[in-house]
Amino acid sequence: QVQLAESGGGLVQAGGSLKLSCAASGRTFSRYAMGWFRQVPGKERVFVAGINWSGGRTLYADPVKGRFTISRDSAKNTVFLQMNSLKPEDTAVYYCAADVLMWRTEVPLREQQYADWGQGTQVTVSS
């Protein structure tokens, strides 16, 4: 298993930026794809962004394309989500997750493809 801990959330005005971090431990971090999901009360958790094991491929949900950037630093066992041009509709609890499988070539985007989840960090965007 891998243990994940998100941080970096907070309150920001529309148009502002935040950078989320996800620190990993417990298994070989560099062998797994990583993803970010978000969830608002009363709604299902949805995919936001993902990055494959090597960091060479990324995938973004349509609402965040051009605004969010996912990256990873294997030496620090950390995944990041840089969020720019934030909108009120980005308000949610953001979760990071690790892929079920090692060495996956493509970026997984379904919740069922991820095994381990962090506790989440709140992002609130005011208008």
Coordinates of N, CA and C in Angstrom, one line a residue, residues 2-106:
V2 N 0.3 2.3 -0.4 CA 0.9 3.6 -0.4 C 0.1 4.6 0.4
Q3 N 0.7 5.4 1.2 CA 0.1 6.4 2.0 C 0.2 7.7 1.4
L4 N -0.9 8.5 1.2 CA -0.8 9.8 0.5 C -1.4 10.9 1.4
A5 N -0.8 12.0 1.3 CA -1.2 13.2 2.2 C -1.2 14.4 1.3
E6 N -2.4 15.0 1.1 CA -2.5 16.2 0.3 C -2.3 17.4 1.2
S7 N -1.9 18.5 0.6 CA -1.7 19.8 1.3 C -1.7 20.9 0.2
G8 N -1.9 22.1 0.7 CA -1.8 23.3 -0.2 C -3.2 23.9 -0.5
G9 N -4.3 23.3 -0.1 CA -5.6 23.9 -0.3 C -5.8 25.2 0.5
G10 N -6.9 25.9 0.2 CA -7.2 27.1 0.9 C -8.2 27.9 0.2
L11 N -8.3 29.2 0.6 CA -9.3 30.1 0.0 C -8.5 31.0 -0.9
V12 N -9.1 31.2 -2.1 CA -8.5 32.1 -3.1 C -9.6 32.8 -3.9
Q13 N -9.3 34.0 -4.4 CA -10.3 34.7 -5.2 C -10.2 34.2 -6.6
A14 N -11.4 34.3 -7.3 CA -11.4 33.9 -8.7 C -10.3 34.6 -9.5
G15 N -9.7 33.8 -10.4 CA -8.6 34.3 -11.1 C -7.2 34.0 -10.5
G16 N -7.2 33.6 -9.2 CA -6.0 33.4 -8.5 C -5.4 32.0 -8.8
S17 N -4.4 31.6 -8.0 CA -3.7 30.4 -8.2 C -3.4 29.7 -6.9
L18 N -3.4 28.4 -6.9 CA -3.0 27.5 -5.8 C -2.1 26.4 -6.3
K19 N -1.3 25.8 -5.5 CA -0.5 24.7 -5.9 C -0.7 23.6 -4.8
L20 N -1.3 22.5 -5.2 CA -1.5 21.4 -4.3 C -0.3 20.4 -4.3
S21 N 0.0 19.8 -3.2 CA 1.0 18.8 -3.1 C 0.5 17.5 -2.6
C22 N 1.0 16.4 -3.0 CA 0.6 15.1 -2.5 C 1.9 14.3 -2.2
A23 N 2.2 14.1 -0.9 CA 3.4 13.4 -0.5 C 3.0 11.9 -0.3
A24 N 3.9 11.0 -0.9 CA 3.6 9.6 -0.9 C 4.7 8.8 -0.1
S25 N 4.3 7.8 0.5 CA 5.2 6.8 1.2 C 4.5 5.5 1.2
G26 N 5.4 4.4 1.5 CA 4.8 3.1 1.6 C 5.1 2.1 0.5
R27 N 5.2 2.6 -0.7 CA 5.6 1.7 -1.8 C 6.4 2.5 -2.8
T28 N 6.9 1.9 -3.8 CA 7.8 2.5 -4.8 C 7.0 3.5 -5.6
F29 N 7.1 4.8 -5.2 CA 6.2 5.8 -5.8 C 6.4 5.9 -7.3
S30 N 7.7 5.8 -7.8 CA 8.0 6.1 -9.2 C 7.4 5.1 -10.2
R31 N 6.9 4.0 -9.7 CA 6.4 2.9 -10.6 C 4.9 3.0 -10.8
Y32 N 4.2 4.0 -10.3 CA 2.8 4.1 -10.4 C 2.4 5.4 -11.0
A33 N 1.3 5.4 -11.8 CA 0.7 6.6 -12.3 C 0.0 7.2 -11.1
M34 N -0.2 8.5 -11.1 CA -0.9 9.3 -10.0 C -2.0 10.2 -10.6
G35 N -3.0 10.4 -9.9 CA -4.1 11.2 -10.3 C -4.6 12.1 -9.3
W36 N -5.3 13.2 -9.7 CA -6.0 14.1 -8.9 C -7.5 14.0 -9.2
F37 N -8.4 13.9 -8.2 CA -9.8 13.9 -8.3 C -10.4 15.0 -7.4
R38 N -11.6 15.4 -7.7 CA -12.3 16.4 -6.8 C -13.7 16.0 -6.6
Q39 N -14.3 16.5 -5.5 CA -15.6 16.2 -5.1 C -16.2 17.3 -4.3
V40 N -17.5 17.7 -4.7 CA -18.3 18.6 -3.9 C -19.4 17.9 -3.2
P41 N -19.9 18.5 -2.1 CA -21.0 17.8 -1.4 C -22.2 17.5 -2.2
G42 N -22.7 16.3 -2.1 CA -23.8 15.8 -2.9 C -23.5 15.4 -4.3
K43 N -22.3 15.5 -4.7 CA -21.9 15.1 -6.1 C -20.9 13.9 -6.0
E44 N -20.7 13.2 -7.1 CA -19.7 12.1 -7.1 C -18.4 12.7 -7.4
R45 N -17.4 11.9 -7.0 CA -16.0 12.3 -7.2 C -15.6 12.2 -8.7
V46 N -14.9 13.2 -9.3 CA -14.6 13.2 -10.7 C -13.1 13.4 -10.9
F47 N -12.7 12.9 -12.0 CA -11.3 13.0 -12.4 C -10.9 14.4 -12.8
V48 N -9.7 14.8 -12.4 CA -9.2 16.1 -12.7 C -8.0 16.1 -13.6
A49 N -7.0 15.3 -13.2 CA -5.7 15.2 -13.9 C -5.0 14.0 -13.5
G50 N -4.2 13.5 -14.4 CA -3.4 12.3 -14.2 C -2.0 12.4 -14.8
I51 N -1.1 11.6 -14.3 CA 0.3 11.6 -14.9 C 0.8 10.1 -14.8
N52 N 1.4 9.6 -15.9 CA 1.9 8.2 -15.9 C 3.1 8.1 -15.0
W53 N 3.6 6.8 -14.9 CA 4.7 6.5 -14.0 C 6.0 7.3 -14.3
S54 N 6.2 7.5 -15.6 CA 7.5 8.2 -16.0 C 7.4 9.7 -15.9
G55 N 6.1 10.2 -15.9 CA 5.9 11.7 -16.0 C 5.9 12.2 -17.4
G56 N 6.0 11.3 -18.4 CA 6.0 11.7 -19.8 C 4.7 11.9 -20.4
R57 N 3.6 11.4 -19.8 CA 2.3 11.6 -20.3 C 1.4 12.2 -19.2
T58 N 0.5 13.1 -19.6 CA -0.5 13.7 -18.7 C -1.8 13.7 -19.4
L59 N -2.9 13.8 -18.6 CA -4.2 13.8 -19.0 C -5.1 14.7 -18.1
Y60 N -5.9 15.5 -18.8 CA -6.7 16.5 -18.0 C -8.2 16.4 -18.4
A61 N -9.0 16.6 -17.4 CA -10.4 16.8 -17.7 C -10.7 18.1 -18.4
D62 N -11.7 18.1 -19.3 CA -12.0 19.2 -20.1 C -12.1 20.5 -19.3
P63 N -12.8 20.6 -18.2 CA -13.0 21.8 -17.5 C -11.7 22.5 -17.0
V64 N -10.6 21.7 -16.9 CA -9.4 22.3 -16.3 C -8.3 22.4 -17.3
K65 N -8.5 22.0 -18.6 CA -7.4 22.0 -19.6 C -7.0 23.5 -19.8
G66 N -5.7 23.7 -19.9 CA -5.2 25.0 -20.1 C -5.0 25.8 -18.8
R67 N -5.6 25.3 -17.7 CA -5.5 26.1 -16.4 C -4.7 25.3 -15.4
F68 N -4.8 24.0 -15.4 CA -4.2 23.1 -14.3 C -3.0 22.4 -15.0
T69 N -2.0 22.1 -14.2 CA -0.8 21.4 -14.6 C -0.4 20.4 -13.5
I70 N -0.4 19.1 -13.9 CA 0.1 18.1 -13.0 C 1.5 17.7 -13.3
S71 N 2.3 17.5 -12.2 CA 3.7 17.1 -12.3 C 4.1 16.2 -11.2
R72 N 5.3 15.6 -11.3 CA 5.7 14.8 -10.2 C 7.2 14.9 -10.0
D73 N 7.7 14.7 -8.8 CA 9.1 14.7 -8.5 C 9.4 13.4 -7.8
S74 N 9.9 12.4 -8.5 CA 10.1 11.1 -7.9 C 11.1 11.1 -6.8
A75 N 12.1 12.0 -6.9 CA 13.2 12.1 -5.9 C 12.5 12.5 -4.5
K76 N 11.5 13.3 -4.6 CA 10.8 13.8 -3.4 C 9.5 13.0 -3.1
N77 N 9.2 12.0 -3.9 CA 8.0 11.2 -3.7 C 6.7 12.1 -3.6
T78 N 6.6 13.1 -4.5 CA 5.6 14.1 -4.4 C 5.0 14.3 -5.8
V79 N 3.6 14.5 -5.8 CA 2.9 14.9 -7.0 C 2.3 16.3 -6.7
F80 N 2.3 17.1 -7.8 CA 1.8 18.5 -7.6 C 0.6 18.7 -8.6
L81 N -0.2 19.7 -8.2 CA -1.2 20.2 -9.1 C -1.2 21.7 -9.0
Q82 N -0.7 22.3 -10.1 CA -0.7 23.7 -10.2 C -2.0 24.2 -10.8
M83 N -2.7 25.0 -10.1 CA -4.0 25.5 -10.5 C -4.0 27.0 -10.7
N84 N -4.2 27.4 -12.0 CA -4.2 28.8 -12.3 C -5.6 29.2 -12.8
S85 N -5.8 30.5 -12.9 CA -7.1 31.1 -13.4 C -8.3 30.3 -12.7
L86 N -8.3 30.2 -11.4 CA -9.3 29.5 -10.7 C -10.6 30.1 -10.8
K87 N -11.7 29.3 -10.8 CA -13.1 29.7 -11.0 C -13.8 29.2 -9.8
P88 N -15.0 29.8 -9.4 CA -15.8 29.4 -8.3 C -16.2 27.9 -8.5
E89 N -16.4 27.4 -9.7 CA -16.8 26.1 -9.9 C -15.7 25.1 -9.7
D90 N -14.5 25.5 -9.4 CA -13.4 24.7 -9.0 C -13.4 24.3 -7.5
T91 N -14.3 25.0 -6.8 CA -14.4 24.7 -5.4 C -14.8 23.3 -5.1
A92 N -13.9 22.6 -4.3 CA -14.2 21.2 -4.0 C -13.1 20.7 -3.1
V93 N -13.3 19.4 -2.6 CA -12.2 18.7 -1.9 C -11.4 18.0 -3.0
Y94 N -10.1 18.2 -3.0 CA -9.2 17.6 -3.9 C -8.5 16.4 -3.3
Y95 N -8.5 15.3 -4.0 CA -7.9 14.1 -3.6 C -6.8 13.6 -4.6
C96 N -5.7 13.1 -4.1 CA -4.7 12.4 -4.9 C -4.8 10.9 -4.7
A97 N -4.4 10.2 -5.7 CA -4.6 8.7 -5.7 C -3.5 8.1 -6.5
A98 N -3.2 6.8 -6.2 CA -2.1 6.0 -6.8 C -2.8 4.9 -7.6
D99 N -2.2 4.6 -8.8 CA -2.7 3.6 -9.7 C -2.7 2.2 -9.1
V100 N -3.6 1.4 -9.5 CA -3.6 0.0 -9.0 C -2.4 -0.8 -9.5
L101 N -2.0 -0.5 -10.8 CA -1.0 -1.3 -11.4 C 0.3 -0.5 -11.6
M102 N 1.4 -1.2 -11.7 CA 2.7 -0.5 -11.9 C 2.9 -0.4 -13.4
W103 N 3.7 0.5 -13.8 CA 4.3 0.6 -15.2 C 3.2 0.9 -16.3
R104 N 2.0 1.3 -15.9 CA 1.0 1.6 -16.9 C 1.4 2.6 -17.9
T105 N 1.3 2.3 -19.2 CA 1.8 3.3 -20.2 C 0.9 4.5 -20.3
E106 N -0.4 4.2 -20.4 CA -1.4 5.3 -20.5 C -1.8 5.9 -19.1

